Coordinates of C-alpha atoms and ligand atoms in Angstrom, one line a residue:
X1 CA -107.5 -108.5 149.6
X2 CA -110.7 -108.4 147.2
X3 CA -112.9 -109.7 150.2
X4 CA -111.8 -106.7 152.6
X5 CA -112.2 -104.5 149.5
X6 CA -115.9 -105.6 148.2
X7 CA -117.0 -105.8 151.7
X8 CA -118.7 -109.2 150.7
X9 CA -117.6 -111.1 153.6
X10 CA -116.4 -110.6 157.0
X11 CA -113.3 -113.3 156.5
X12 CA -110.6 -113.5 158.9
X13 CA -108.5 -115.7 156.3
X14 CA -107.5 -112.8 154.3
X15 CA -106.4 -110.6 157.6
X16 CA -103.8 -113.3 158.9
X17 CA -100.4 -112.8 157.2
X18 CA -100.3 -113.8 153.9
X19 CA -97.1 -115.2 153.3
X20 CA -97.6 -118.4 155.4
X21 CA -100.4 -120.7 155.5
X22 CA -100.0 -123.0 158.5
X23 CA -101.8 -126.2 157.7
X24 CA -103.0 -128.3 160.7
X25 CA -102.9 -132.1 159.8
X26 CA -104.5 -134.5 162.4
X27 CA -104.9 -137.8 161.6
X28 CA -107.4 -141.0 163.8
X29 CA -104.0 -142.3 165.1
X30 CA -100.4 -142.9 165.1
X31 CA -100.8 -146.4 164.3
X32 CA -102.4 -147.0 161.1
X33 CA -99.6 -147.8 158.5
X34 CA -102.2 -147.0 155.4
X35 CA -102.8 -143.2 157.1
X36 CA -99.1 -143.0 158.2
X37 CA -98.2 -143.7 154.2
X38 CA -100.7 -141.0 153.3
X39 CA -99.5 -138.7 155.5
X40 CA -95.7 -138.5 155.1
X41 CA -96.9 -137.9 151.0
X42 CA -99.1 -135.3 152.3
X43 CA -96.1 -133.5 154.3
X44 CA -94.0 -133.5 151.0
X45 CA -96.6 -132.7 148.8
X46 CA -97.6 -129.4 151.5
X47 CA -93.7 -128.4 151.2
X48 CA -93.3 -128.6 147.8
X49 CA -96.4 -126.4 147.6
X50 CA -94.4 -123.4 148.8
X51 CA -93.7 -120.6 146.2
X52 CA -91.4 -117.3 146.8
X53 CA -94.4 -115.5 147.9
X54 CA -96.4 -118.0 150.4
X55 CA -94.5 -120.3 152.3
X56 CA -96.5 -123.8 153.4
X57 CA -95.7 -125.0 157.2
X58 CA -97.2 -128.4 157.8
X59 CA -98.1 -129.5 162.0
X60 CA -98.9 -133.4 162.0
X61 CA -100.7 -134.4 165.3
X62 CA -102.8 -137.9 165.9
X63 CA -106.4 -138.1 168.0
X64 CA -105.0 -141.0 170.0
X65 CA -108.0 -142.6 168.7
X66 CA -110.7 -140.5 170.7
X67 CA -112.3 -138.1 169.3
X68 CA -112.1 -135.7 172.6
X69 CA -108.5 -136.0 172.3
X70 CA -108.6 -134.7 168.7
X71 CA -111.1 -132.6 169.3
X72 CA -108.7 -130.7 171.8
X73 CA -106.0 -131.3 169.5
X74 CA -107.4 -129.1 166.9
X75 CA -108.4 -126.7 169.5
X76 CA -105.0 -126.2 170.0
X77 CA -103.8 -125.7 166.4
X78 CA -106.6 -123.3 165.8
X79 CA -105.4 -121.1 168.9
X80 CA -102.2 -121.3 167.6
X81 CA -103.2 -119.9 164.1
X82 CA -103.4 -122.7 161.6
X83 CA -105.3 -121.4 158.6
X84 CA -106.4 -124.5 156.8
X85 CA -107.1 -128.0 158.7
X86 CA -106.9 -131.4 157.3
X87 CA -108.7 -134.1 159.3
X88 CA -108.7 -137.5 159.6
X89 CA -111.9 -138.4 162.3
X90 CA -111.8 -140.7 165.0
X91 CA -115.2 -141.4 164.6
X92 CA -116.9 -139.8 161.6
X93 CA -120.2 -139.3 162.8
X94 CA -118.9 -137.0 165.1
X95 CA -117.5 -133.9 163.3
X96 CA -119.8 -131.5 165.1
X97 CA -117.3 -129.7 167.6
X98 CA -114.9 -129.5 165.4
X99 CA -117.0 -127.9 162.5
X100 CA -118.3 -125.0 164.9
X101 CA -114.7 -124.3 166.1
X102 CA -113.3 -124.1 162.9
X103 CA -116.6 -121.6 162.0
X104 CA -116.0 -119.7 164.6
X105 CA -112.5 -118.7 163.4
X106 CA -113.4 -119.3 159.6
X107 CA -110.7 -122.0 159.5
X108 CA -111.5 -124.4 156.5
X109 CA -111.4 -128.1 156.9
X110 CA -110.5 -131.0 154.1
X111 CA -111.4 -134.4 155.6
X112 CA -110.1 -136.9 154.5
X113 CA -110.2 -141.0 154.4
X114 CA -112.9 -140.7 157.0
X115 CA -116.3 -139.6 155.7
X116 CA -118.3 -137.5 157.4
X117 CA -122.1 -137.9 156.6
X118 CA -123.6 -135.8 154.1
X119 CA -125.7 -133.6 156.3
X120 CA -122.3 -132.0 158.5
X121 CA -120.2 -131.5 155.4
X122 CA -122.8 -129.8 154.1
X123 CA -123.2 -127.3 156.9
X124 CA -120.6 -125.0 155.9
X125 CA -119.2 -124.3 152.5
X126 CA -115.6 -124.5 153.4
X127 CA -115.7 -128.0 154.3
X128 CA -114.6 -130.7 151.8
X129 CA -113.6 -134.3 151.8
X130 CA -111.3 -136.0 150.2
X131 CA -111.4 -140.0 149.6
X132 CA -112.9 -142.5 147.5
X133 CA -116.0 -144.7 146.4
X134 CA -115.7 -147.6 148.9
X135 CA -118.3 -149.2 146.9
X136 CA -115.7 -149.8 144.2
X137 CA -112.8 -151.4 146.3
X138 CA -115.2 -153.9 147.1
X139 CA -116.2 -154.3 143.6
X140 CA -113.1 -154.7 142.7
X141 CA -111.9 -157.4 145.2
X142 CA -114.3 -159.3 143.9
X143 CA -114.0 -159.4 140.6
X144 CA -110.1 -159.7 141.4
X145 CA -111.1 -162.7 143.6
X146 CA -113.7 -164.0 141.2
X147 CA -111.4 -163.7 138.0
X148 CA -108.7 -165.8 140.4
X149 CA -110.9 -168.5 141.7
X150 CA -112.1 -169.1 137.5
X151 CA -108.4 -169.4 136.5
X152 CA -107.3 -171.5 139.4
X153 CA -109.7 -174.5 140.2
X154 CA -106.9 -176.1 142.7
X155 CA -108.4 -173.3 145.0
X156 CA -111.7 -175.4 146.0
X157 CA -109.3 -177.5 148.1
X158 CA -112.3 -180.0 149.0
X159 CA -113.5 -180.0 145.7
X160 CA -117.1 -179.8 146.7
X161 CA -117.7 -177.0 144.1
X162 CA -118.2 -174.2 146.6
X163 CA -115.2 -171.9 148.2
X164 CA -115.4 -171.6 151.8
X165 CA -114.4 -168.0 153.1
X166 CA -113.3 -166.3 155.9
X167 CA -113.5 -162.0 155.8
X168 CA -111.8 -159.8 158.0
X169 CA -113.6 -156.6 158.3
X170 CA -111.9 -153.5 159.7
X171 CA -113.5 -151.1 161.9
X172 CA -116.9 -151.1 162.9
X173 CA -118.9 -148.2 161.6
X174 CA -116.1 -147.4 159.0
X175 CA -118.2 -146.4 155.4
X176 CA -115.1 -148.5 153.9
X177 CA -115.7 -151.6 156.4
X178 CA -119.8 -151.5 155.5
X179 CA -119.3 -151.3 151.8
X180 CA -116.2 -153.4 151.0
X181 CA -117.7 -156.6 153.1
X182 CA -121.0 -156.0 151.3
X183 CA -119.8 -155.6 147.5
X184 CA -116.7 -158.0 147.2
X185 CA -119.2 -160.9 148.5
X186 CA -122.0 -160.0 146.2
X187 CA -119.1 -159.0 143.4
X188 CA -117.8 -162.8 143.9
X189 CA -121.5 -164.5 143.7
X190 CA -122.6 -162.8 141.0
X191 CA -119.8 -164.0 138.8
X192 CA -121.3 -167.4 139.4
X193 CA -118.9 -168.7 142.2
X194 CA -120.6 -170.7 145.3
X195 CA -119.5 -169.2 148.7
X196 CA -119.7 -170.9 151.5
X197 CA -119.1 -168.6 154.3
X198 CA -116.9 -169.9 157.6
X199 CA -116.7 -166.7 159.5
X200 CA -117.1 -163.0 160.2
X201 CA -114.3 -161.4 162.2
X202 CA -113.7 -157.8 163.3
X203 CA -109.9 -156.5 163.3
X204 CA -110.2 -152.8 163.4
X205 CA -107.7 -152.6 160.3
X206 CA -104.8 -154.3 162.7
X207 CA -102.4 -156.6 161.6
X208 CA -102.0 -158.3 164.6
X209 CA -105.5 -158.5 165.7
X210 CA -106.0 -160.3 162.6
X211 CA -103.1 -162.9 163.1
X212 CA -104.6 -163.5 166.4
X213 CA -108.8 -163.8 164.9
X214 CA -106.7 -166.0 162.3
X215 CA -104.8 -168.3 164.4
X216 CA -108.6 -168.9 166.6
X217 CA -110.0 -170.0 163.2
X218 CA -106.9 -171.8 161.6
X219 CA -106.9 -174.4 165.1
X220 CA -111.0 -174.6 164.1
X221 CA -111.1 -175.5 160.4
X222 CA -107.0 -176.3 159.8
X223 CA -107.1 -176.8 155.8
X224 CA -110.7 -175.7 155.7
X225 CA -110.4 -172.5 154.5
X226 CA -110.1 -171.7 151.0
X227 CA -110.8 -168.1 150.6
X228 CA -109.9 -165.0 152.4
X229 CA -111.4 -161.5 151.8
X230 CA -109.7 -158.8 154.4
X231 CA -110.7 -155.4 154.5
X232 CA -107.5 -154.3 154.5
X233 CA -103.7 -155.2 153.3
X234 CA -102.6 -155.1 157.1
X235 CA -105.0 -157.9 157.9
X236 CA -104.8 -160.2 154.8
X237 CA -101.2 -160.0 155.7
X238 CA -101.9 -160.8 159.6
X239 CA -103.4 -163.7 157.8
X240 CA -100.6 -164.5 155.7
X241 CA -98.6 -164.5 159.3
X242 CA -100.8 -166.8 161.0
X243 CA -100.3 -169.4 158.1
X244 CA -96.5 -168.8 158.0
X245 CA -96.6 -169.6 162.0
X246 CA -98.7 -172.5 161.5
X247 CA -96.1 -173.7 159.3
X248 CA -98.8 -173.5 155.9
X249 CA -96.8 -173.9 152.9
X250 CA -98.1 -171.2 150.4
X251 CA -99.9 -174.1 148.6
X252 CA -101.8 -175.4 151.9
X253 CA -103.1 -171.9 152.6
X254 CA -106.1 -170.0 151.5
X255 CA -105.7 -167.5 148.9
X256 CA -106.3 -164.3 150.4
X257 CA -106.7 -161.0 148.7
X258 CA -106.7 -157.3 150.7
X259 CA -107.1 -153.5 149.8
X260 CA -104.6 -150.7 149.6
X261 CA -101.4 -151.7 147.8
X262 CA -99.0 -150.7 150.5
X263 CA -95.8 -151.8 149.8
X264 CA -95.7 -155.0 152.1
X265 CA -98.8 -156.7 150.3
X266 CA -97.3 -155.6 147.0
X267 CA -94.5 -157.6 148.0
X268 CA -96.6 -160.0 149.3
X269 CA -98.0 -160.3 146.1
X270 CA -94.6 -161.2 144.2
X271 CA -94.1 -163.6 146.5
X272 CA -97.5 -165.7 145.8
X273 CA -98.3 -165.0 149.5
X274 CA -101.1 -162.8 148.6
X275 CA -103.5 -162.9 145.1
X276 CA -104.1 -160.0 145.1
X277 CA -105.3 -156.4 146.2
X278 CA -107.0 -153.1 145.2
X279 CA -105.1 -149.9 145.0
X280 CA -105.8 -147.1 147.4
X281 CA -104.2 -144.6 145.4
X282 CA -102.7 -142.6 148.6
X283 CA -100.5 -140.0 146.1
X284 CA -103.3 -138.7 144.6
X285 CA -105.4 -138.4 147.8
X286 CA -102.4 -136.7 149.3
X287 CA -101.6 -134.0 146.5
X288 CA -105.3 -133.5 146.1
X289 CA -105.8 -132.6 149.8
X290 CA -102.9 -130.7 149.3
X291 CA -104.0 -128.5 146.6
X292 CA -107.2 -128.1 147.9
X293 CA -105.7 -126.6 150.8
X294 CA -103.5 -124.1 149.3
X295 CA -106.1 -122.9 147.0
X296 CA -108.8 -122.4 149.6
X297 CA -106.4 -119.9 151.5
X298 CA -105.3 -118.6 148.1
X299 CA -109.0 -117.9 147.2
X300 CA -109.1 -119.7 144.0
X301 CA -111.1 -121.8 142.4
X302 CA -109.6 -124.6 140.1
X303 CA -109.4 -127.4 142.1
X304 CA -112.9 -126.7 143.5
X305 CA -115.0 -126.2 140.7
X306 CA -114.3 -129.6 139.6
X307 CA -115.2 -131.6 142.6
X308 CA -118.2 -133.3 143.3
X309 CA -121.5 -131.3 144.9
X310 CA -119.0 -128.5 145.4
X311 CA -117.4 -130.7 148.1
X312 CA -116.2 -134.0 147.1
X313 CA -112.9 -135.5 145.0
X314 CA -112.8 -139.2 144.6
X315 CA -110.1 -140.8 144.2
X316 CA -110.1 -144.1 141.7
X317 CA -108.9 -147.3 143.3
X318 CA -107.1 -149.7 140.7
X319 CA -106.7 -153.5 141.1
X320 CA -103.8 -155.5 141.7
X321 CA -102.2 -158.6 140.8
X322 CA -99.2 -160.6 139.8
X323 CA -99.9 -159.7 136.6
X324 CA -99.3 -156.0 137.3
X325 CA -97.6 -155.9 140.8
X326 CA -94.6 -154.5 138.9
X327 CA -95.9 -151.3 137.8
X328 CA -97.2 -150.2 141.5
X329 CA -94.1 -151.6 143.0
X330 CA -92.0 -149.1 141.1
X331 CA -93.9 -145.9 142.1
Ligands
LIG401 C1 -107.8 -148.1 154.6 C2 -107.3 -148.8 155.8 C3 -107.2 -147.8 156.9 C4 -108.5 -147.0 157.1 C5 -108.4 -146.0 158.2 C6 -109.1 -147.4 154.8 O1 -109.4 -146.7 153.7 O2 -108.0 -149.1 153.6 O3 -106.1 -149.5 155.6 O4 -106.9 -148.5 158.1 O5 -108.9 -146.5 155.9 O6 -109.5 -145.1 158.2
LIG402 CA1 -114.5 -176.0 148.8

């Protein structure tokens, strides 16, 4: 009650009732397995949040991939008295209506996984983000890649001392698409290994558009390809599926490396299907968002005073391989 009592600020929060915060979680879609993962830890994380005195309801709704839809989406949760909001965008250049309706009300917002550009989250200073350096993934692919191809000369199939590659990039736009395609190429180059690149190809983050982009390319260069960079786990095991359905024997295919350590690639990994990937550490995202959350309608300050430019927490990816598989498995 300090804010009502101080007459600093006119804020709405601190009028609703107290003992429940309503948190509004709306994610880009129903269909993305790395967000689903994130999610569900988000939901328990929000419920475990709940003390004797303030009791945390979570609402999960998707944007069906339009960002009118979600737009009017969290319209509706902000009529029906949600007090903090976590979004995922559908398109993250576009936060603009949502930021003035959640103003309006004085209805913070934690983005997440999705980065807004600098200049919105900076409009207001209830608005934070929550995700990681995508810089770094890439970096790390490559270096996971690089390490790999050093280790294993049996990779440059033809022998002709350069590795041709294949990358499949997620969705257009996406800060994680832009960097990860920029620095695991570079990463890979600069530790002294010959590229030889075979093709580009879009996939939006899909595990079946990236069968199908695979299965076009594996009828065009058959054992050609050596190398496989993917955005994404769900794509480099799109991949993997083409080769299976090709009938590839493990040893025939490319070696193909992906980001996010979901559970399937980590498997994937064990079984030699994959070499490896890079951790997008999805608990840590989720508590963080989490906390963030409940301290914002609590009116503290811990979790905030240590994030970046008042705003951001990033997250540390971690790489993956056979050699430590185990240890993410087991989480
Ligand atoms: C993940 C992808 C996911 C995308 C959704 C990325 O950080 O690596 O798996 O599809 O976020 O925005
Ligand atoms: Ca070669």
């Amino acid at each position: 009650m300090s804010f009502a009592v101080t007459g600093c600020q006119q804020n709405q929060r601190i009028q609703t009732d107290r003992d429940v915060l309503r948190v509004g979680v709306v994610t880009y879609t129903q269909d993305d397995p790395f967000i689903n993962a994130l999610t569900d830890k988000l939901k328990e994380d929000l419920k475990a949040m709940s003390t004797k005195d303030v009791k945390v309801i979570a609402s999960v709704k998707n944007g069906d991939n339009d960002q009118k839809n979600q737009d009017e989406t969290i319209e509706e949760m902000i009529d029906a008295g949600c007090d903090v909001l976590c979004v995922n965008l559908v398109d993250r250049t576009a936060p603009a209506k949502i930021i003035r309706l959640a103003r309006q009300d004085d209805i913070p917002i934690v983005f997440f996984n999705r980065e807004p550009v600098k200049e919105d989250l900076m409009q207001w200073e209830y608005l934070y983000y929550v995700g990681c350096k995508a810089e770094q993934s890439g970096v790390m692919q490559g270096e996971t890649a690089a390490e790999y191809i050093k280790n294993h000369p049996e990779v440059d199939k033809n022998q002709d001392g350069k590795i041709q590659y294949v990358l499949l990039e997620g969705e257009a736009g996406h800060q994680d698409t832009i960097s990860r395609t920029d620095y695991s190429v570079r990463t890979v180059l600069e530790a002294g290994i010959s590229l030889e690149k075979l093709s580009y190809q879009f996939a939006d983050w899909n595990r079946g558009q990236a069968e199908n982009r695979m299965n076009r390319l594996i009828s065009q260069y058959g054992e050609g390809i050596e190398l496989i960079l993917s955005n994404n786990d769900e794509m480099a095991l799109g991949a993997v599926e083409a080769y299976r359905k090709a009938g590839y024997e493990p040893s025939q295919r490319p070696v193909i490396f992906g980001i996010d350590g979901l559970d399937d690639a980590l498997e994937a990994i064990e079984a030699g299907e994959m070499q490896g990937t890079v951790y997008n550490d999805k608990e840590d995202q989720a508590l963080q968002i989490a906390k963030l959350a409940f301290e914002v309608f609590k009116g503290e300050q811990q979790v905030r005073k240590e994030l970046k430019e008042g705003r951001y927490y990033v997250s540390q990816y971690q790489q993956v391989d056979s050699s430590n598989v185990e240890e993410f498995l087991d989480r």
